[in-house]
Amino acid sequence: MKTIINKVKGSGAGLSILSSGIAVLAGLLIGLIILLITDHTQAFPAFQTIITVGFSSIRNFGELLYSATPIILTGLSVGFAMKTGLFNIGASGQFTFGAYVAVLIGVRAEFIPPSIRLIVSVLAAILVGALWGAIPGFLKAFRNVHEVISCIMTNWIGIFLVNFMILNTIFDETRNSTMRVPGDANMPGWGLGELFQGANARPSSVNSGIVVAIAVAIIIFIILGYTKFGYELKACGFNQNAAKYAGISEKRNVVLSMMISGGLAGLGGGLHFLSGAGITMNVTDTLSYEGFTGISVALLGMNNPIGIIFAGLLIAYLQQGGFQVQHFGFVPEIIEIVTAVIIYFCAFALLIKSFFSRVGRKRADVVAEVEQVKELPKIEEEGSDK
């Protein structure tokens, strides 16, 4: 019986992959239905584009890696918090704050030597994201304010505060956005743009940011799975009262968890706008989509840092294909609907996993009972011999 139960428990990774795969397939199927309803003559070519364009050329694959960098980090931000029993829905505000500070230092901090300006910018993005994430953490730990409520508040406060600071520090009226970051303050390319260039094409936008994102995911995986600190954080997430009884400071760990989560989101914002791809921050009243996409990435990756890497790549892959369907006459709103439906179904991955887990446990219990019934005659026979 113990052997069967252990097999069911050990199949958790397989169930995670299966449930995530079913969620993606369901999202793609709904997307195809929407395309057929909109224009059945172009639906299948457009759908084929969605699922193939990411690998259609080496340059497109490079752009996929570039797009995946920020959402892997925001996915890690949300997933890390969830691993510790918290729901960081404030990754969007933390992302925006980290991006602003990184761009501010890159543009205005001429007094910092060029050789270390990039490092200072990235570290500042992490620090500011962590401090902005600490606000919901403190409110949760010391005033029992639910982190979802406080994160929503800090999202909107953050975006309008950043807008105000952009207008008064690094606003470029000719572009109606922030000033461009000098080249020495951008992430190094390490030759990746040329590597994913392809024949007769300009270099892709991919840079060393994707390497940093993957490295950070591996570090988070090690911290959560193989360190005392990670164990304490997860223990507080599972049961704060039990953690407190065991001598773990639950308040401190709640704050630290939100700070680390915010720092990861801030890093995502910094790397995104220091990519050297020519993007700038706009003064807008719209929250950054990367923060909310990070929620889907975390859910699809089952909050596992390694799974989040692949989930981020998959979401970026589908989004890249979705933007290309305009060539088939579909309006941008349709593209957004298709992408949103795919992401929406990713949220059901946990439900699907839970369903298969229950089915597996019930089957294991039935098999165990059958084995016990089979052993009864042997026990009676041994007793009669004695």
GROMACS .gro file of C-alpha atoms in nm:
model
  386
    1MET     CA    1   0.000   0.000   0.000
    2LYS     CA    2   0.280   0.243   0.090
    3THR     CA    3   0.447   0.169  -0.242
    4ILE     CA    4   0.134   0.262  -0.434
    5ILE     CA    5   0.083   0.585  -0.241
    6ASN     CA    6   0.445   0.683  -0.297
    7LYS     CA    7   0.400   0.625  -0.671
    8VAL     CA    8   0.096   0.852  -0.675
    9LYS     CA    9   0.284   1.122  -0.482
   10GLY     CA   10   0.587   1.085  -0.703
   11SER     CA   11   0.379   1.142  -1.014
   12GLY     CA   12   0.327   1.509  -0.920
   13ALA     CA   13   0.565   1.637  -1.187
   14GLY     CA   14   0.395   1.424  -1.451
   15LEU     CA   15   0.053   1.549  -1.346
   16SER     CA   16   0.178   1.909  -1.359
   17ILE     CA   17   0.301   1.866  -1.717
   18LEU     CA   18  -0.016   1.685  -1.821
   19SER     CA   19  -0.252   1.940  -1.667
   20SER     CA   20  -0.058   2.233  -1.813
   21GLY     CA   21  -0.057   2.067  -2.155
   22ILE     CA   22  -0.433   2.013  -2.142
   23ALA     CA   23  -0.484   2.376  -2.039
   24VAL     CA   24  -0.281   2.501  -2.337
   25LEU     CA   25  -0.459   2.268  -2.581
   26ALA     CA   26  -0.797   2.383  -2.450
   27GLY     CA   27  -0.695   2.746  -2.493
   28LEU     CA   28  -0.576   2.683  -2.848
   29LEU     CA   29  -0.900   2.504  -2.934
   30ILE     CA   30  -1.111   2.797  -2.810
   31GLY     CA   31  -0.884   3.032  -3.002
   32LEU     CA   32  -0.942   2.833  -3.321
   33ILE     CA   33  -1.319   2.845  -3.266
   34ILE     CA   34  -1.306   3.224  -3.230
   35LEU     CA   35  -1.106   3.252  -3.552
   36LEU     CA   36  -1.356   3.028  -3.735
   37ILE     CA   37  -1.650   3.239  -3.616
   38THR     CA   38  -1.473   3.559  -3.723
   39ASP     CA   39  -1.354   3.447  -4.068
   40HIS     CA   40  -1.369   3.077  -4.150
   41THR     CA   41  -1.180   3.122  -4.478
   42GLN     CA   42  -0.864   3.250  -4.307
   43ALA     CA   43  -0.901   3.077  -3.971
   44PHE     CA   44  -0.679   2.775  -4.035
   45PRO     CA   45  -0.391   2.967  -4.200
   46ALA     CA   46  -0.400   3.216  -3.913
   47PHE     CA   47  -0.409   2.937  -3.656
   48GLN     CA   48  -0.116   2.766  -3.826
   49THR     CA   49   0.076   3.092  -3.801
   50ILE     CA   50   0.008   3.114  -3.427
   51ILE     CA   51   0.156   2.771  -3.360
   52THR     CA   52   0.448   2.784  -3.603
   53VAL     CA   53   0.578   3.141  -3.639
   54GLY     CA   54   0.805   3.121  -3.332
   55PHE     CA   55   1.014   2.853  -3.502
   56SER     CA   56   0.965   2.976  -3.858
   57SER     CA   57   1.306   3.148  -3.856
   58ILE     CA   58   1.605   3.173  -3.628
   59ARG     CA   59   1.543   3.548  -3.591
   60ASN     CA   60   1.186   3.490  -3.477
   61PHE     CA   61   1.320   3.250  -3.216
   62GLY     CA   62   1.557   3.522  -3.097
   63GLU     CA   63   1.267   3.765  -3.064
   64LEU     CA   64   1.081   3.498  -2.870
   65LEU     CA   65   1.368   3.479  -2.619
   66TYR     CA   66   1.367   3.858  -2.592
   67SER     CA   67   0.991   3.869  -2.524
   68ALA     CA   68   1.014   3.586  -2.271
   69THR     CA   69   1.276   3.757  -2.051
   70PRO     CA   70   1.049   3.997  -1.855
   71ILE     CA   71   0.758   3.755  -1.819
   72ILE     CA   72   0.984   3.478  -1.688
   73LEU     CA   73   1.093   3.716  -1.412
   74THR     CA   74   0.742   3.837  -1.332
   75GLY     CA   75   0.634   3.473  -1.338
   76LEU     CA   76   0.908   3.396  -1.086
   77SER     CA   77   0.786   3.691  -0.879
   78VAL     CA   78   0.430   3.557  -0.861
   79GLY     CA   79   0.539   3.193  -0.829
   80PHE     CA   80   0.781   3.266  -0.545
   81ALA     CA   81   0.510   3.441  -0.347
   82MET     CA   82   0.265   3.158  -0.411
   83LYS     CA   83   0.519   2.904  -0.289
   84THR     CA   84   0.521   3.092   0.041
   85GLY     CA   85   0.143   3.116   0.067
   86LEU     CA   86   0.106   3.469  -0.071
   87PHE     CA   87  -0.052   3.605  -0.389
   88ASN     CA   88   0.158   3.886  -0.533
   89ILE     CA   89  -0.080   4.051  -0.776
   90GLY     CA   90   0.132   4.368  -0.747
   91ALA     CA   91   0.405   4.252  -0.987
   92SER     CA   92   0.288   4.509  -1.241
   93GLY     CA   93   0.358   4.805  -1.011
   94GLN     CA   94   0.688   4.655  -0.894
   95PHE     CA   95   0.786   4.595  -1.257
   96THR     CA   96   0.708   4.957  -1.348
   97PHE     CA   97   0.896   5.102  -1.052
   98GLY     CA   98   1.201   4.887  -1.122
   99ALA     CA   99   1.195   4.990  -1.487
  100TYR     CA  100   1.171   5.360  -1.404
  101VAL     CA  101   1.463   5.360  -1.160
  102ALA     CA  102   1.679   5.159  -1.402
  103VAL     CA  103   1.607   5.404  -1.686
  104LEU     CA  104   1.655   5.706  -1.455
  105ILE     CA  105   2.003   5.593  -1.350
  106GLY     CA  106   2.092   5.496  -1.705
  107VAL     CA  107   1.995   5.840  -1.838
  108ARG     CA  108   2.077   6.081  -1.556
  109ALA     CA  109   2.353   5.926  -1.346
  110GLU     CA  110   2.648   6.060  -1.543
  111PHE     CA  111   2.851   6.073  -1.220
  112ILE     CA  112   2.853   5.689  -1.211
  113PRO     CA  113   3.139   5.542  -1.414
  114PRO     CA  114   3.012   5.383  -1.737
  115SER     CA  115   3.177   5.054  -1.646
  116ILE     CA  116   2.945   5.002  -1.349
  117ARG     CA  117   2.641   5.208  -1.447
  118LEU     CA  118   2.457   4.904  -1.578
  119ILE     CA  119   2.523   4.706  -1.260
  120VAL     CA  120   2.402   4.997  -1.045
  121SER     CA  121   2.089   5.033  -1.261
  122VAL     CA  122   1.999   4.665  -1.233
  123LEU     CA  123   2.066   4.652  -0.858
  124ALA     CA  124   1.858   4.967  -0.808
  125ALA     CA  125   1.570   4.811  -1.003
  126ILE     CA  126   1.582   4.507  -0.775
  127LEU     CA  127   1.601   4.722  -0.461
  128VAL     CA  128   1.313   4.952  -0.555
  129GLY     CA  129   1.096   4.657  -0.662
  130ALA     CA  130   1.171   4.490  -0.328
  131LEU     CA  131   1.083   4.805  -0.131
  132TRP     CA  132   0.758   4.847  -0.322
  133GLY     CA  133   0.677   4.481  -0.259
  134ALA     CA  134   0.756   4.524   0.110
  135ILE     CA  135   0.455   4.755   0.156
  136PRO     CA  136   0.195   4.477   0.107
  137GLY     CA  137   0.426   4.249   0.305
  138PHE     CA  138   0.427   4.479   0.609
  139LEU     CA  139   0.052   4.534   0.588
  140LYS     CA  140  -0.004   4.158   0.570
  141ALA     CA  141   0.236   4.073   0.853
  142PHE     CA  142   0.151   4.347   1.103
  143ARG     CA  143  -0.203   4.457   1.016
  144ASN     CA  144  -0.341   4.138   0.858
  145VAL     CA  145  -0.439   4.328   0.542
  146HIS     CA  146  -0.486   4.081   0.257
  147GLU     CA  147  -0.201   4.116   0.010
  148VAL     CA  148  -0.432   4.114  -0.293
  149ILE     CA  149  -0.606   4.433  -0.175
  150SER     CA  150  -0.283   4.614  -0.087
  151CYS     CA  151  -0.113   4.497  -0.408
  152ILE     CA  152  -0.394   4.635  -0.622
  153MET     CA  153  -0.361   4.968  -0.439
  154THR     CA  154   0.017   4.980  -0.481
  155ASN     CA  155  -0.020   4.894  -0.851
  156TRP     CA  156  -0.224   5.208  -0.922
  157ILE     CA  157  -0.032   5.428  -0.681
  158GLY     CA  158   0.289   5.308  -0.842
  159ILE     CA  159   0.189   5.378  -1.201
  160PHE     CA  160   0.067   5.733  -1.132
  161LEU     CA  161   0.368   5.808  -0.912
  162VAL     CA  162   0.600   5.683  -1.186
  163ASN     CA  163   0.413   5.895  -1.442
  164PHE     CA  164   0.466   6.202  -1.224
  165MET     CA  165   0.836   6.128  -1.180
  166ILE     CA  166   0.890   6.059  -1.551
  167LEU     CA  167   0.740   6.396  -1.643
  168ASN     CA  168   0.969   6.574  -1.397
  169THR     CA  169   1.294   6.386  -1.459
  170ILE     CA  170   1.346   6.196  -1.785
  171PHE     CA  171   1.057   6.296  -2.014
  172ASP     CA  172   1.136   6.354  -2.380
  173GLU     CA  173   0.867   6.578  -2.531
  174THR     CA  174   0.974   6.498  -2.886
  175ARG     CA  175   0.906   6.128  -2.830
  176ASN     CA  176   0.629   6.168  -2.571
  177SER     CA  177   0.810   5.909  -2.360
  178THR     CA  178   1.127   5.868  -2.156
  179MET     CA  179   1.468   5.955  -2.295
  180ARG     CA  180   1.671   5.679  -2.454
  181VAL     CA  181   1.917   5.495  -2.235
  182PRO     CA  182   2.280   5.533  -2.351
  183GLY     CA  183   2.442   5.224  -2.496
  184ASP     CA  184   2.685   5.175  -2.207
  185ALA     CA  185   2.391   5.139  -1.966
  186ASN     CA  186   2.216   4.867  -2.166
  187MET     CA  187   2.248   4.493  -2.121
  188PRO     CA  188   2.536   4.345  -2.323
  189GLY     CA  189   2.434   4.143  -2.625
  190TRP     CA  190   2.703   3.874  -2.587
  191GLY     CA  191   2.660   3.814  -2.958
  192LEU     CA  192   2.315   3.661  -2.910
  193GLY     CA  193   2.149   3.911  -3.145
  194GLU     CA  194   2.383   3.810  -3.427
  195LEU     CA  195   2.357   3.442  -3.332
  196PHE     CA  196   1.979   3.459  -3.379
  197GLN     CA  197   1.996   3.684  -3.682
  198GLY     CA  198   1.935   3.447  -3.969
  199ALA     CA  199   2.027   3.498  -4.332
  200ASN     CA  200   1.980   3.846  -4.480
  201ALA     CA  201   1.810   3.980  -4.167
  202ARG     CA  202   1.892   4.236  -3.901
  203PRO     CA  203   2.004   4.106  -3.560
  204SER     CA  204   1.728   4.004  -3.321
  205SER     CA  205   1.665   4.190  -2.995
  206VAL     CA  206   1.768   3.903  -2.768
  207ASN     CA  207   2.048   3.987  -2.525
  208SER     CA  208   2.210   3.864  -2.206
  209GLY     CA  209   1.887   3.935  -2.017
  210ILE     CA  210   1.750   3.589  -2.104
  211VAL     CA  211   2.062   3.429  -1.953
  212VAL     CA  212   2.014   3.634  -1.635
  213ALA     CA  213   1.646   3.535  -1.616
  214ILE     CA  214   1.726   3.163  -1.647
  215ALA     CA  215   2.011   3.192  -1.394
  216VAL     CA  216   1.781   3.368  -1.145
  217ALA     CA  217   1.519   3.096  -1.191
  218ILE     CA  218   1.777   2.828  -1.109
  219ILE     CA  219   1.890   3.022  -0.800
  220ILE     CA  220   1.530   3.055  -0.679
  221PHE     CA  221   1.481   2.682  -0.740
  222ILE     CA  222   1.783   2.603  -0.522
  223ILE     CA  223   1.676   2.846  -0.249
  224LEU     CA  224   1.324   2.707  -0.224
  225GLY     CA  225   1.418   2.343  -0.250
  226TYR     CA  226   1.755   2.304  -0.084
  227THR     CA  227   1.807   2.575   0.180
  228LYS     CA  228   1.687   2.629   0.535
  229PHE     CA  229   1.572   2.979   0.440
  230GLY     CA  230   1.353   2.843   0.161
  231TYR     CA  231   1.209   2.577   0.390
  232GLU     CA  232   1.114   2.842   0.647
  233LEU     CA  233   0.947   3.056   0.383
  234LYS     CA  234   0.742   2.762   0.256
  235ALA     CA  235   0.660   2.651   0.610
  236CYS     CA  236   0.506   2.992   0.682
  237GLY     CA  237   0.307   2.962   0.361
  238PHE     CA  238   0.167   2.621   0.450
  239ASN     CA  239   0.074   2.704   0.810
  240GLN     CA  240   0.182   3.021   0.988
  241ASN     CA  241   0.071   2.897   1.328
  242ALA     CA  242   0.268   2.575   1.296
  243ALA     CA  243   0.571   2.771   1.172
  244LYS     CA  244   0.544   3.004   1.472
  245TYR     CA  245   0.521   2.705   1.707
  246ALA     CA  246   0.840   2.569   1.549
  247GLY     CA  247   1.022   2.893   1.628
  248ILE     CA  248   1.003   3.048   1.280
  249SER     CA  249   0.930   3.422   1.264
  250GLU     CA  250   0.623   3.425   1.040
  251LYS     CA  251   0.600   3.807   1.022
  252ARG     CA  252   0.961   3.843   0.913
  253ASN     CA  253   0.922   3.572   0.649
  254VAL     CA  254   0.603   3.725   0.509
  255VAL     CA  255   0.782   4.058   0.460
  256LEU     CA  256   1.093   3.892   0.316
  257SER     CA  257   0.885   3.684   0.078
  258MET     CA  258   0.709   3.990  -0.063
  259MET     CA  259   1.037   4.178  -0.085
  260ILE     CA  260   1.204   3.899  -0.283
  261SER     CA  261   0.895   3.870  -0.501
  262GLY     CA  262   0.898   4.246  -0.564
  263GLY     CA  263   1.270   4.242  -0.635
  264LEU     CA  264   1.221   3.978  -0.905
  265ALA     CA  265   0.950   4.185  -1.072
  266GLY     CA  266   1.168   4.498  -1.047
  267LEU     CA  267   1.453   4.308  -1.211
  268GLY     CA  268   1.219   4.213  -1.493
  269GLY     CA  269   1.133   4.578  -1.551
  270GLY     CA  270   1.497   4.684  -1.542
  271LEU     CA  271   1.612   4.418  -1.789
  272HIS     CA  272   1.323   4.491  -2.024
  273PHE     CA  273   1.396   4.862  -2.060
  274LEU     CA  274   1.775   4.821  -2.053
  275SER     CA  275   1.761   4.573  -2.339
  276GLY     CA  276   1.899   4.811  -2.600
  277ALA     CA  277   1.602   4.738  -2.827
  278GLY     CA  278   1.505   5.105  -2.842
  279ILE     CA  279   1.195   5.077  -2.624
  280THR     CA  280   1.105   5.360  -2.387
  281MET     CA  281   0.856   5.409  -2.104
  282ASN     CA  282   0.537   5.596  -2.185
  283VAL     CA  283   0.324   5.811  -1.958
  284THR     CA  284   0.009   5.601  -1.944
  285ASP     CA  285  -0.276   5.505  -1.714
  286THR     CA  286  -0.251   5.138  -1.814
  287LEU     CA  287  -0.080   4.883  -1.593
  288SER     CA  288   0.204   4.689  -1.754
  289TYR     CA  289   0.081   4.365  -1.907
  290GLU     CA  290   0.401   4.183  -1.806
  291GLY     CA  291   0.296   4.183  -1.442
  292PHE     CA  292  -0.036   4.017  -1.513
  293THR     CA  293   0.111   3.780  -1.771
  294GLY     CA  294   0.346   3.671  -1.494
  295ILE     CA  295   0.042   3.535  -1.305
  296SER     CA  296  -0.043   3.311  -1.600
  297VAL     CA  297   0.318   3.203  -1.638
  298ALA     CA  298   0.336   3.111  -1.270
  299LEU     CA  299   0.011   2.914  -1.285
  300LEU     CA  300   0.112   2.732  -1.602
  301GLY     CA  301   0.452   2.653  -1.454
  302MET     CA  302   0.286   2.524  -1.134
  303ASN     CA  303   0.491   2.781  -0.936
  304ASN     CA  304   0.802   2.573  -1.002
  305PRO     CA  305   1.095   2.800  -1.104
  306ILE     CA  306   1.211   2.556  -1.373
  307GLY     CA  307   0.855   2.511  -1.498
  308ILE     CA  308   0.818   2.890  -1.509
  309ILE     CA  309   1.110   2.913  -1.754
  310PHE     CA  310   0.930   2.686  -2.002
  311ALA     CA  311   0.591   2.845  -1.930
  312GLY     CA  312   0.737   3.191  -2.002
  313LEU     CA  313   0.883   3.067  -2.330
  314LEU     CA  314   0.551   2.909  -2.426
  315ILE     CA  315   0.342   3.217  -2.350
  316ALA     CA  316   0.590   3.437  -2.539
  317TYR     CA  317   0.576   3.190  -2.829
  318LEU     CA  318   0.198   3.201  -2.848
  319GLN     CA  319   0.186   3.579  -2.815
  320GLN     CA  320   0.441   3.622  -3.091
  321GLY     CA  321   0.234   3.404  -3.321
  322GLY     CA  322  -0.084   3.583  -3.221
  323PHE     CA  323   0.048   3.921  -3.331
  324GLN     CA  324   0.116   3.785  -3.680
  325VAL     CA  325  -0.245   3.696  -3.760
  326GLN     CA  326  -0.308   4.056  -3.867
  327HIS     CA  327  -0.165   3.953  -4.202
  328PHE     CA  328  -0.475   3.738  -4.251
  329GLY     CA  329  -0.720   4.025  -4.200
  330PHE     CA  330  -0.797   3.977  -3.833
  331VAL     CA  331  -0.827   4.298  -3.634
  332PRO     CA  332  -0.598   4.353  -3.333
  333GLU     CA  333  -0.888   4.296  -3.093
  334ILE     CA  334  -0.919   3.939  -3.219
  335ILE     CA  335  -0.550   3.885  -3.152
  336GLU     CA  336  -0.594   4.004  -2.796
  337ILE     CA  337  -0.897   3.778  -2.748
  338VAL     CA  338  -0.714   3.471  -2.877
  339THR     CA  339  -0.413   3.540  -2.656
  340ALA     CA  340  -0.634   3.617  -2.355
  341VAL     CA  341  -0.830   3.293  -2.394
  342ILE     CA  342  -0.510   3.092  -2.408
  343ILE     CA  343  -0.380   3.264  -2.096
  344TYR     CA  344  -0.720   3.231  -1.926
  345PHE     CA  345  -0.718   2.854  -1.965
  346CYS     CA  346  -0.372   2.841  -1.813
  347ALA     CA  347  -0.537   2.935  -1.485
  348PHE     CA  348  -0.722   2.601  -1.491
  349ALA     CA  349  -0.397   2.406  -1.482
  350LEU     CA  350  -0.410   2.378  -1.103
  351LEU     CA  351  -0.771   2.259  -1.117
  352ILE     CA  352  -0.683   1.996  -1.376
  353LYS     CA  353  -0.386   1.882  -1.170
  354SER     CA  354  -0.605   1.856  -0.860
  355PHE     CA  355  -0.857   1.646  -1.054
  356PHE     CA  356  -0.596   1.398  -1.175
  357SER     CA  357  -0.442   1.383  -0.827
  358ARG     CA  358  -0.779   1.286  -0.676
  359VAL     CA  359  -0.835   1.024  -0.945
  360GLY     CA  360  -0.488   0.882  -0.880
  361ARG     CA  361  -0.542   0.864  -0.507
  362LYS     CA  362  -0.879   0.692  -0.542
  363ARG     CA  363  -0.732   0.437  -0.780
  364ALA     CA  364  -0.444   0.374  -0.541
  365ASP     CA  365  -0.685   0.322  -0.253
  366VAL     CA  366  -0.893   0.074  -0.455
  367VAL     CA  367  -0.584  -0.124  -0.558
  368ALA     CA  368  -0.459  -0.128  -0.199
  369GLU     CA  369  -0.794  -0.262  -0.073
  370VAL     CA  370  -0.794  -0.534  -0.338
  371GLU     CA  371  -0.443  -0.641  -0.238
  372GLN     CA  372  -0.544  -0.657   0.128
  373VAL     CA  373  -0.845  -0.877   0.039
  374LYS     CA  374  -0.619  -1.110  -0.158
  375GLU     CA  375  -0.386  -1.146   0.141
  376LEU     CA  376  -0.669  -1.249   0.382
  377PRO     CA  377  -0.692  -1.615   0.267
  378LYS     CA  378  -0.316  -1.654   0.307
  379ILE     CA  379  -0.331  -1.524   0.665
  380GLU     CA  380  -0.621  -1.758   0.754
  381GLU     CA  381  -0.443  -2.055   0.597
  382GLU     CA  382  -0.127  -1.984   0.798
  383GLY     CA  383  -0.337  -1.958   1.118
  384SER     CA  384  -0.509  -2.295   1.056
  385ASP     CA  385  -0.172  -2.468   1.002
  386LYS     CA  386  -0.056  -2.353   1.342
   0.00000   0.00000   0.00000
